[in-house]
PDB file of C-alpha atoms in Angstrom:
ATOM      1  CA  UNK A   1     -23.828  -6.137 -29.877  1.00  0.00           C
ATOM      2  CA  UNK A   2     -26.958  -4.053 -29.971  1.00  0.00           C
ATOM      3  CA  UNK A   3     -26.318  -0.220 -29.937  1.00  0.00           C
ATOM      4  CA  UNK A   4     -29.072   1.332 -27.594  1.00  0.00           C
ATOM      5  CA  UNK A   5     -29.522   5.278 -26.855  1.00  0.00           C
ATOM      6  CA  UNK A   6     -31.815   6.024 -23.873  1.00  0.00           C
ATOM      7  CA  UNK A   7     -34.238   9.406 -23.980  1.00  0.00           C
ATOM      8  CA  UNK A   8     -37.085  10.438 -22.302  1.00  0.00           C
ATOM      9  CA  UNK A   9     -35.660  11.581 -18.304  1.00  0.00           C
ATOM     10  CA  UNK A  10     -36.074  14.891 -16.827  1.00  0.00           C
ATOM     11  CA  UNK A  11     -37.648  16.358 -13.454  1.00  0.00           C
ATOM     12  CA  UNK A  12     -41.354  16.030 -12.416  1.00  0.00           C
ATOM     13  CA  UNK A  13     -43.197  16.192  -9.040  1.00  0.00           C
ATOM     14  CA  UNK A  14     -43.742  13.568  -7.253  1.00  0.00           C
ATOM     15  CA  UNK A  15     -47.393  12.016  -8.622  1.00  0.00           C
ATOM     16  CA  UNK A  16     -46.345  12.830 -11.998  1.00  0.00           C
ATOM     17  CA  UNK A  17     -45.384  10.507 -14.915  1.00  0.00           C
ATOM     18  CA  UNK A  18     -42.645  10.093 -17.393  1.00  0.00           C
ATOM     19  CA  UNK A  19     -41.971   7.609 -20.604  1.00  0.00           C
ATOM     20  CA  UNK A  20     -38.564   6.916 -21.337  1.00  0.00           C
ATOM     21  CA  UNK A  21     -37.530   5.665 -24.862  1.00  0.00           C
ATOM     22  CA  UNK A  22     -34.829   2.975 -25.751  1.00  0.00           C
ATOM     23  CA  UNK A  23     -33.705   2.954 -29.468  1.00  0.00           C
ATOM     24  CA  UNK A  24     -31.804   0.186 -30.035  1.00  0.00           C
ATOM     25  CA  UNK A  25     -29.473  -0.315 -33.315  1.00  0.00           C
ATOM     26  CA  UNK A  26     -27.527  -3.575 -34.907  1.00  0.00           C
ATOM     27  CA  UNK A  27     -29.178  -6.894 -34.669  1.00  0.00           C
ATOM     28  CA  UNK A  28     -32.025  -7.802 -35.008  1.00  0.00           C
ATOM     29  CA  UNK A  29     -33.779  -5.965 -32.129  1.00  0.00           C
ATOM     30  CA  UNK A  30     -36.960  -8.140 -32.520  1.00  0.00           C
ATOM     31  CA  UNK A  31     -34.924 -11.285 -31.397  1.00  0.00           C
ATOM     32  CA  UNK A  32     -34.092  -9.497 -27.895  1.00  0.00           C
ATOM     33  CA  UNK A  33     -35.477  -9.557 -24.542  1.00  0.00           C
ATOM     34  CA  UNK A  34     -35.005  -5.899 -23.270  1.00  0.00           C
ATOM     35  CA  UNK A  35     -35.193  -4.562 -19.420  1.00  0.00           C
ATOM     36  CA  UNK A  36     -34.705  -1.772 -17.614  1.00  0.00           C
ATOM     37  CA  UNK A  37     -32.369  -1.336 -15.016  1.00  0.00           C
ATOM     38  CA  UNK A  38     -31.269   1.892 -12.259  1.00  0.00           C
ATOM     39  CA  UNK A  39     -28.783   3.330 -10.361  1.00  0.00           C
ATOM     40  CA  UNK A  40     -29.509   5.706  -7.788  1.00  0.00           C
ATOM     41  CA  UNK A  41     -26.359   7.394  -5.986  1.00  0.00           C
ATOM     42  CA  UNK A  42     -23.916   5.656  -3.584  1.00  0.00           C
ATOM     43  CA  UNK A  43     -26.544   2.864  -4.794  1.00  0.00           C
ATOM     44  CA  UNK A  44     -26.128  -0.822  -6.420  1.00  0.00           C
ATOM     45  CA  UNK A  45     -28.058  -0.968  -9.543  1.00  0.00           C
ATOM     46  CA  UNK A  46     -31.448  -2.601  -9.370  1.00  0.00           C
ATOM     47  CA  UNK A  47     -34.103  -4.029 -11.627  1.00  0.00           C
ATOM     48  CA  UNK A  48     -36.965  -2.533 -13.163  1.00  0.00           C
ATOM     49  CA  UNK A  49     -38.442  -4.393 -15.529  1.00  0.00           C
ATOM     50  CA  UNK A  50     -38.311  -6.249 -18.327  1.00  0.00           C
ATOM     51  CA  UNK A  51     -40.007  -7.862 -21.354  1.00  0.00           C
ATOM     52  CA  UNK A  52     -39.441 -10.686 -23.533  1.00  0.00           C
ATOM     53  CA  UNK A  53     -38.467 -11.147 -27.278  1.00  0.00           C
ATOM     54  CA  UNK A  54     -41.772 -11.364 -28.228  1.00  0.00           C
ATOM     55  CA  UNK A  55     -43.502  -9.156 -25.946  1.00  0.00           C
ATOM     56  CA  UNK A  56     -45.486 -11.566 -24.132  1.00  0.00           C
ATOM     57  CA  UNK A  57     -43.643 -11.586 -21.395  1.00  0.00           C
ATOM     58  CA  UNK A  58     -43.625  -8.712 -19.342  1.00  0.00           C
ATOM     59  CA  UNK A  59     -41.743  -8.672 -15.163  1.00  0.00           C
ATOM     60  CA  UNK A  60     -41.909  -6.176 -13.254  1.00  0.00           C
ATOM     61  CA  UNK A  61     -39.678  -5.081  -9.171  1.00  0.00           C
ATOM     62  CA  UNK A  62     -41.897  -5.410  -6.825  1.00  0.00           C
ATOM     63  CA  UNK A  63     -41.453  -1.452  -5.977  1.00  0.00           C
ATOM     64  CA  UNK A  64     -42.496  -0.084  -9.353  1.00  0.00           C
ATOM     65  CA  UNK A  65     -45.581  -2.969 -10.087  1.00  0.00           C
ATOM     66  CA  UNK A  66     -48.679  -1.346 -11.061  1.00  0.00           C
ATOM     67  CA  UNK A  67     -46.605   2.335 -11.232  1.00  0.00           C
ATOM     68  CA  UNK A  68     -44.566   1.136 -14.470  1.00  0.00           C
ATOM     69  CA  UNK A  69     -45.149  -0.514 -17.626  1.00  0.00           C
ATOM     70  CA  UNK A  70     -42.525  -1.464 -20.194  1.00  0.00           C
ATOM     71  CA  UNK A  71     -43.456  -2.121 -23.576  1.00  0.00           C
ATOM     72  CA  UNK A  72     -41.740  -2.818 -27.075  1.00  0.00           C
ATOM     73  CA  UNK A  73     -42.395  -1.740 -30.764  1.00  0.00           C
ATOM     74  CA  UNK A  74     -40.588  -3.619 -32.938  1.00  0.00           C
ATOM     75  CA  UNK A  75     -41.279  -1.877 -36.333  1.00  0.00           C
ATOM     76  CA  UNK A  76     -39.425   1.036 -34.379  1.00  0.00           C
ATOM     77  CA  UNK A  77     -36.915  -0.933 -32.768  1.00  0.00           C
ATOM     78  CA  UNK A  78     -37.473   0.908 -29.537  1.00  0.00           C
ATOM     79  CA  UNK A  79     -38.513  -0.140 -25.749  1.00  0.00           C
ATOM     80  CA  UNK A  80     -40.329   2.090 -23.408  1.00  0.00           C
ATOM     81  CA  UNK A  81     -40.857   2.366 -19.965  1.00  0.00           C
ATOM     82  CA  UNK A  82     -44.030   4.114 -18.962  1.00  0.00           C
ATOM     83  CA  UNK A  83     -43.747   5.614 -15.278  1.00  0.00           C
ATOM     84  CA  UNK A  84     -46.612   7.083 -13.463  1.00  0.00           C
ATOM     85  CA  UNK A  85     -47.462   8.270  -9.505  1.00  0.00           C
ATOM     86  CA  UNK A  86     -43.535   8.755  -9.793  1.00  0.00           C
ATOM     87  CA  UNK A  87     -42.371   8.406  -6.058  1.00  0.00           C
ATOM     88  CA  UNK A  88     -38.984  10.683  -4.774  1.00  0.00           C
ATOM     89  CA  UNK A  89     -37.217   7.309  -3.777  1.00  0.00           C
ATOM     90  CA  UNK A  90     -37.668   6.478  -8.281  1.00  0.00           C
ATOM     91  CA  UNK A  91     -34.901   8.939  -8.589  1.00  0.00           C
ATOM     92  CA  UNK A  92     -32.120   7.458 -10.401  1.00  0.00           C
ATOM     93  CA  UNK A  93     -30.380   7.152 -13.803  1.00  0.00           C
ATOM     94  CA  UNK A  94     -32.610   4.673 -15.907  1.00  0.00           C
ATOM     95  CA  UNK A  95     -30.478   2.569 -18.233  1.00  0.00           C
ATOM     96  CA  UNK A  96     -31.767  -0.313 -20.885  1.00  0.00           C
ATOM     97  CA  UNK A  97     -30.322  -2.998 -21.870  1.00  0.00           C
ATOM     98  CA  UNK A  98     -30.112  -6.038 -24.050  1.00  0.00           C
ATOM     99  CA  UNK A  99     -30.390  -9.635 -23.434  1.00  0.00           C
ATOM    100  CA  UNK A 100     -27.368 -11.786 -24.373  1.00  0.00           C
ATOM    101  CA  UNK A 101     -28.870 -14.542 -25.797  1.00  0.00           C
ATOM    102  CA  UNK A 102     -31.878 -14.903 -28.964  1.00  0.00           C
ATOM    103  CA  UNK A 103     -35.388 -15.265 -27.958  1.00  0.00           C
ATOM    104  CA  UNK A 104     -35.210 -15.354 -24.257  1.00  0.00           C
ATOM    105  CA  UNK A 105     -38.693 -15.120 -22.960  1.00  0.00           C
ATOM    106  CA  UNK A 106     -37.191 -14.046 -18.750  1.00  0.00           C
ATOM    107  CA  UNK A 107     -34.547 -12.138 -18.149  1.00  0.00           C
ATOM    108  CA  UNK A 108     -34.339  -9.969 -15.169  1.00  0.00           C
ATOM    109  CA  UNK A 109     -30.659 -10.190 -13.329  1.00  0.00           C
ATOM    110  CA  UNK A 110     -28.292  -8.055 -14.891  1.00  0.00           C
ATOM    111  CA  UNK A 111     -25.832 -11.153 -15.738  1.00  0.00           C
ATOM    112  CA  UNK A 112     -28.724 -11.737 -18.428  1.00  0.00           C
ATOM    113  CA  UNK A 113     -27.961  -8.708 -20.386  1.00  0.00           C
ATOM    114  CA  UNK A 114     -24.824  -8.294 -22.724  1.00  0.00           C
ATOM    115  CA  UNK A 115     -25.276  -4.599 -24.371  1.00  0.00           C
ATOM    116  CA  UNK A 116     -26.419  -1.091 -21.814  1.00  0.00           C
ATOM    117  CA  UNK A 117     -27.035   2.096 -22.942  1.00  0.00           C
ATOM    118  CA  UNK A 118     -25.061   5.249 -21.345  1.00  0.00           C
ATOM    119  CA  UNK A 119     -28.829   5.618 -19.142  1.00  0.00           C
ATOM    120  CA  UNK A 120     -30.949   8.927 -18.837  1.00  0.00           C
ATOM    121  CA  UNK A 121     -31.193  10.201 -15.465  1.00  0.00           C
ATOM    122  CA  UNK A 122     -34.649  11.064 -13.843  1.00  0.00           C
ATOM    123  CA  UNK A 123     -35.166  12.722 -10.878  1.00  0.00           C
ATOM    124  CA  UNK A 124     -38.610  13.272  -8.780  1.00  0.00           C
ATOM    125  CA  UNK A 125     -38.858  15.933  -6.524  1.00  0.00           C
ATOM    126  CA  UNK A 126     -40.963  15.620  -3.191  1.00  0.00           C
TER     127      UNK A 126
END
């Protein structure tokens, strides 16, 4: 299991721009494709985005392309998920996640991902 603690949400206007953080802890975080994932309320949880183990690899919903960009430092051990021109309908608790298997290059359905963090909400006002 990887251990991974969200950061990073809050409240901005609509337009604005936010960059969430994903530290992860345990294995080897280097050997992990990551994604991002939401949940909005009374909502099924969708995907974001994702990257792959090596950070080559990068997939994007078609509803945040060109808005969001999710990147990966592996001397830090941490994911991010850039958001700009942040959109009312991008409210949501953001959570990240870890891919089951080593050295995955795609993984964006949920089934793909073995360890979540508890999420960090953000919510963009109109």
């Amino acid at each position: 299991q990887v251990q991974l603690v969200e950061s990073g949400g809050g409240l901005v206007q609509a337009g604005g721009s936010l960059r969430l953080s994903c530290a992860a802890s345990g294995r080897t975080f280097s050997n992990y494709a990551m994604g991002w994932f939401r949940q909005a309320p009374g909502k099924e949880r969708e995907f974001v985005a994702a990257i792959s183990w090596a950070g080559f690899n990068t997939y994007y919903a078609d509803s945040v392309k060109g808005r969001f960009t999710i990147s990966r430092d592996n001397a830090k051990n941490t994911v991010y998920l850039q958001m700009n021109r942040l959109k009312p309908e991008d409210t949501a608790v953001y959570h990240c996640a870890a891919a089951l298997s080593l050295f995955v290059v795609k993984a964006t359905d949920a089934a793909d991902f073995g360890s979540w963090g508890q999420g960090t909400q953000v919510t963009v006002s109109s």
